Amino acid sequence: MTITIDTHAIISAAPASLRAECRDLTPAEFYDRYCDKAGPVKLSEWTPIGARHTGAHCAATIEIADRLRTVTAAGNPVAALTSALYDEGYPVEILAFHQRRTESGAATFIQCEFNGRRGWGAALADDSAESTFRAIIAGINHLGARI
């Protein structure tokens, strides 16, 4: 699945601390640093279950270093994904969570800590839970997750 991100919309929705951190970046540089999902953790498949935009129930298949794992969230996508990542050797801690509805979808900003490093991940998707999953994955990959 290819997602087109309106980087101007996502930057304007970012929390003040992240906007300050990225004030000298172009929209393309912002995307490359905070939204790009390249790395050992990937979202392979996403399936919302039930009402759209609620994030109440969803199933995701994540790929961690070429191993597939299905994560099911019932109400809290952050808890579901961080628990699954912990089980796979990625003890990520969520330090800040910001989510805003934009014209383009749910913009999610997650500041996380992994292996003693802190950084942000950002994502934009129609579904708030999917946006959350993508932001966490972008944050982990941004911090240089290693197996």
mmCIF file of C-alpha atoms in Angstrom:
data_model
loop_
_atom_site.group_PDB
_atom_site.id
_atom_site.type_symbol
_atom_site.label_atom_id
_atom_site.label_comp_id
_atom_site.label_asym_id
_atom_site.label_seq_id
_atom_site.Cartn_x
_atom_site.Cartn_y
_atom_site.Cartn_z
ATOM 1 C CA MET A 1 0.000 0.000 0.000
ATOM 2 C CA THR A 2 1.313 3.458 -0.904
ATOM 3 C CA ILE A 3 0.304 6.403 1.230
ATOM 4 C CA THR A 4 0.716 9.950 -0.022
ATOM 5 C CA ILE A 5 1.407 12.343 2.819
ATOM 6 C CA ASP A 6 0.663 16.057 2.717
ATOM 7 C CA THR A 7 3.827 17.073 4.565
ATOM 8 C CA HIS A 8 2.680 20.682 5.038
ATOM 9 C CA ALA A 9 -0.502 19.440 6.782
ATOM 10 C CA ILE A 10 1.367 17.000 8.995
ATOM 11 C CA ILE A 11 4.025 19.565 10.001
ATOM 12 C CA SER A 12 1.388 22.147 10.931
ATOM 13 C CA ALA A 13 -0.402 19.521 13.077
ATOM 14 C CA ALA A 14 2.807 18.543 14.914
ATOM 15 C CA PRO A 15 3.213 19.386 18.599
ATOM 16 C CA ALA A 16 5.185 22.557 19.368
ATOM 17 C CA SER A 17 8.288 20.688 20.569
ATOM 18 C CA LEU A 18 8.550 18.734 17.316
ATOM 19 C CA ARG A 19 7.868 21.838 15.174
ATOM 20 C CA ALA A 20 10.733 23.578 17.016
ATOM 21 C CA GLU A 21 13.027 20.589 16.436
ATOM 22 C CA CYS A 22 12.292 20.496 12.697
ATOM 23 C CA ARG A 23 11.901 24.215 11.925
ATOM 24 C CA ASP A 24 14.879 24.239 9.530
ATOM 25 C CA LEU A 25 13.783 21.152 7.582
ATOM 26 C CA THR A 26 12.059 21.181 4.237
ATOM 27 C CA PRO A 27 8.861 19.123 4.001
ATOM 28 C CA ALA A 28 10.807 16.413 2.159
ATOM 29 C CA GLU A 29 13.471 16.350 4.883
ATOM 30 C CA PHE A 30 10.742 16.178 7.555
ATOM 31 C CA TYR A 31 9.200 13.186 5.784
ATOM 32 C CA ASP A 32 12.556 11.434 5.415
ATOM 33 C CA ARG A 33 13.459 11.961 9.065
ATOM 34 C CA TYR A 34 10.151 11.358 10.862
ATOM 35 C CA CYS A 35 7.758 9.533 8.525
ATOM 36 C CA ASP A 36 9.866 7.224 6.389
ATOM 37 C CA LYS A 37 9.334 3.641 7.460
ATOM 38 C CA ALA A 38 12.567 2.154 6.104
ATOM 39 C CA GLY A 39 14.161 -0.147 8.652
ATOM 40 C CA PRO A 40 13.904 -3.553 10.288
ATOM 41 C CA VAL A 41 10.299 -3.059 11.472
ATOM 42 C CA LYS A 42 7.611 -2.832 8.771
ATOM 43 C CA LEU A 43 3.828 -2.754 8.674
ATOM 44 C CA SER A 44 2.971 -5.467 6.145
ATOM 45 C CA GLU A 45 -0.821 -5.535 6.397
ATOM 46 C CA TRP A 46 -3.469 -3.439 8.118
ATOM 47 C CA THR A 47 -7.097 -4.425 8.750
ATOM 48 C CA PRO A 48 -9.537 -2.256 10.709
ATOM 49 C CA ILE A 49 -12.244 -4.360 12.363
ATOM 50 C CA GLY A 50 -15.581 -2.716 13.066
ATOM 51 C CA ALA A 51 -16.349 1.003 12.897
ATOM 52 C CA ARG A 52 -13.931 3.071 10.834
ATOM 53 C CA HIS A 53 -11.824 5.777 12.541
ATOM 54 C CA THR A 54 -12.439 4.422 16.038
ATOM 55 C CA GLY A 55 -9.287 2.366 16.438
ATOM 56 C CA ALA A 56 -11.372 0.109 18.664
ATOM 57 C CA HIS A 57 -10.408 -3.112 16.912
ATOM 58 C CA CYS A 58 -7.725 -3.727 14.347
ATOM 59 C CA ALA A 59 -5.337 -6.393 13.193
ATOM 60 C CA ALA A 60 -1.906 -5.670 11.809
ATOM 61 C CA THR A 61 0.810 -7.867 10.462
ATOM 62 C CA ILE A 62 4.215 -6.469 11.238
ATOM 63 C CA GLU A 63 7.482 -7.718 9.845
ATOM 64 C CA ILE A 64 10.397 -7.660 12.239
ATOM 65 C CA ALA A 65 13.687 -8.625 10.635
ATOM 66 C CA ASP A 66 11.955 -10.874 8.087
ATOM 67 C CA ARG A 67 9.651 -12.517 10.682
ATOM 68 C CA LEU A 68 5.923 -11.857 10.460
ATOM 69 C CA ARG A 69 3.819 -11.254 13.558
ATOM 70 C CA THR A 70 0.112 -10.441 13.769
ATOM 71 C CA VAL A 71 -0.910 -7.858 16.356
ATOM 72 C CA THR A 72 -4.540 -7.427 17.353
ATOM 73 C CA ALA A 73 -5.574 -4.283 19.190
ATOM 74 C CA ALA A 74 -8.850 -3.978 21.048
ATOM 75 C CA GLY A 75 -9.071 -0.387 22.177
ATOM 76 C CA ASN A 76 -5.432 0.628 22.576
ATOM 77 C CA PRO A 77 -3.142 0.306 19.546
ATOM 78 C CA VAL A 78 -0.162 1.755 21.459
ATOM 79 C CA ALA A 79 -0.324 -0.953 24.138
ATOM 80 C CA ALA A 80 -0.856 -3.723 21.588
ATOM 81 C CA LEU A 81 2.077 -2.729 19.384
ATOM 82 C CA THR A 82 4.539 -1.879 22.163
ATOM 83 C CA SER A 83 3.772 -5.204 23.847
ATOM 84 C CA ALA A 84 4.359 -7.121 20.613
ATOM 85 C CA LEU A 85 7.581 -5.205 19.961
ATOM 86 C CA TYR A 86 8.796 -5.897 23.487
ATOM 87 C CA ASP A 87 8.169 -9.626 22.963
ATOM 88 C CA GLU A 88 10.326 -9.443 19.815
ATOM 89 C CA GLY A 89 13.246 -7.701 21.540
ATOM 90 C CA TYR A 90 12.289 -4.078 20.866
ATOM 91 C CA PRO A 91 11.604 -2.551 24.308
ATOM 92 C CA VAL A 92 10.304 0.814 23.120
ATOM 93 C CA GLU A 93 8.937 3.342 25.609
ATOM 94 C CA ILE A 94 6.391 5.932 24.495
ATOM 95 C CA LEU A 95 7.268 9.319 26.002
ATOM 96 C CA ALA A 96 4.750 11.540 24.201
ATOM 97 C CA PHE A 97 1.688 10.873 22.067
ATOM 98 C CA HIS A 98 -0.097 13.523 19.996
ATOM 99 C CA GLN A 99 -2.849 12.830 17.497
ATOM 100 C CA ARG A 100 -4.865 15.356 15.532
ATOM 101 C CA ARG A 101 -7.485 15.020 12.841
ATOM 102 C CA THR A 102 -6.512 16.905 9.666
ATOM 103 C CA GLU A 103 -8.223 17.223 6.296
ATOM 104 C CA SER A 104 -5.936 14.421 5.095
ATOM 105 C CA GLY A 105 -6.614 12.019 7.987
ATOM 106 C CA ALA A 106 -5.327 11.287 11.486
ATOM 107 C CA ALA A 107 -1.864 12.764 12.061
ATOM 108 C CA THR A 108 0.018 10.969 14.841
ATOM 109 C CA PHE A 109 3.260 12.040 16.489
ATOM 110 C CA ILE A 110 5.027 9.695 18.880
ATOM 111 C CA GLN A 111 8.157 10.502 20.824
ATOM 112 C CA CYS A 112 9.766 7.251 21.861
ATOM 113 C CA GLU A 113 12.853 5.947 23.547
ATOM 114 C CA PHE A 114 14.667 2.867 22.353
ATOM 115 C CA ASN A 115 18.141 1.653 23.354
ATOM 116 C CA GLY A 116 18.786 4.856 25.298
ATOM 117 C CA ARG A 117 17.963 7.125 22.352
ATOM 118 C CA ARG A 118 14.957 9.414 22.016
ATOM 119 C CA GLY A 119 13.261 10.507 18.825
ATOM 120 C CA TRP A 120 10.006 11.207 17.045
ATOM 121 C CA GLY A 121 8.004 9.213 14.559
ATOM 122 C CA ALA A 122 5.097 10.655 12.603
ATOM 123 C CA ALA A 123 2.410 9.261 10.343
ATOM 124 C CA LEU A 124 -0.791 10.192 8.581
ATOM 125 C CA ALA A 125 -3.529 7.689 7.742
ATOM 126 C CA ASP A 126 -7.329 7.554 7.400
ATOM 127 C CA ASP A 127 -7.635 5.339 10.475
ATOM 128 C CA SER A 128 -6.326 6.674 13.811
ATOM 129 C CA ALA A 129 -5.054 3.268 14.940
ATOM 130 C CA GLU A 130 -3.205 2.723 11.653
ATOM 131 C CA SER A 131 -1.659 6.174 11.987
ATOM 132 C CA THR A 132 -0.538 5.228 15.510
ATOM 133 C CA PHE A 133 1.073 1.965 14.344
ATOM 134 C CA ARG A 134 2.859 3.718 11.489
ATOM 135 C CA ALA A 135 4.170 6.509 13.758
ATOM 136 C CA ILE A 136 5.569 4.051 16.308
ATOM 137 C CA ILE A 137 7.264 2.026 13.569
ATOM 138 C CA ALA A 138 8.700 5.184 11.985
ATOM 139 C CA GLY A 139 10.024 6.264 15.400
ATOM 140 C CA ILE A 140 11.725 2.947 16.077
ATOM 141 C CA ASN A 141 13.263 2.822 12.619
ATOM 142 C CA HIS A 142 14.351 6.482 12.954
ATOM 143 C CA LEU A 143 16.225 5.577 16.134
ATOM 144 C CA GLY A 144 18.163 2.940 14.250
ATOM 145 C CA ALA A 145 16.535 -0.167 15.667
ATOM 146 C CA ARG A 146 18.829 -3.155 15.573
ATOM 147 C CA ILE A 147 18.110 -6.774 16.291
#
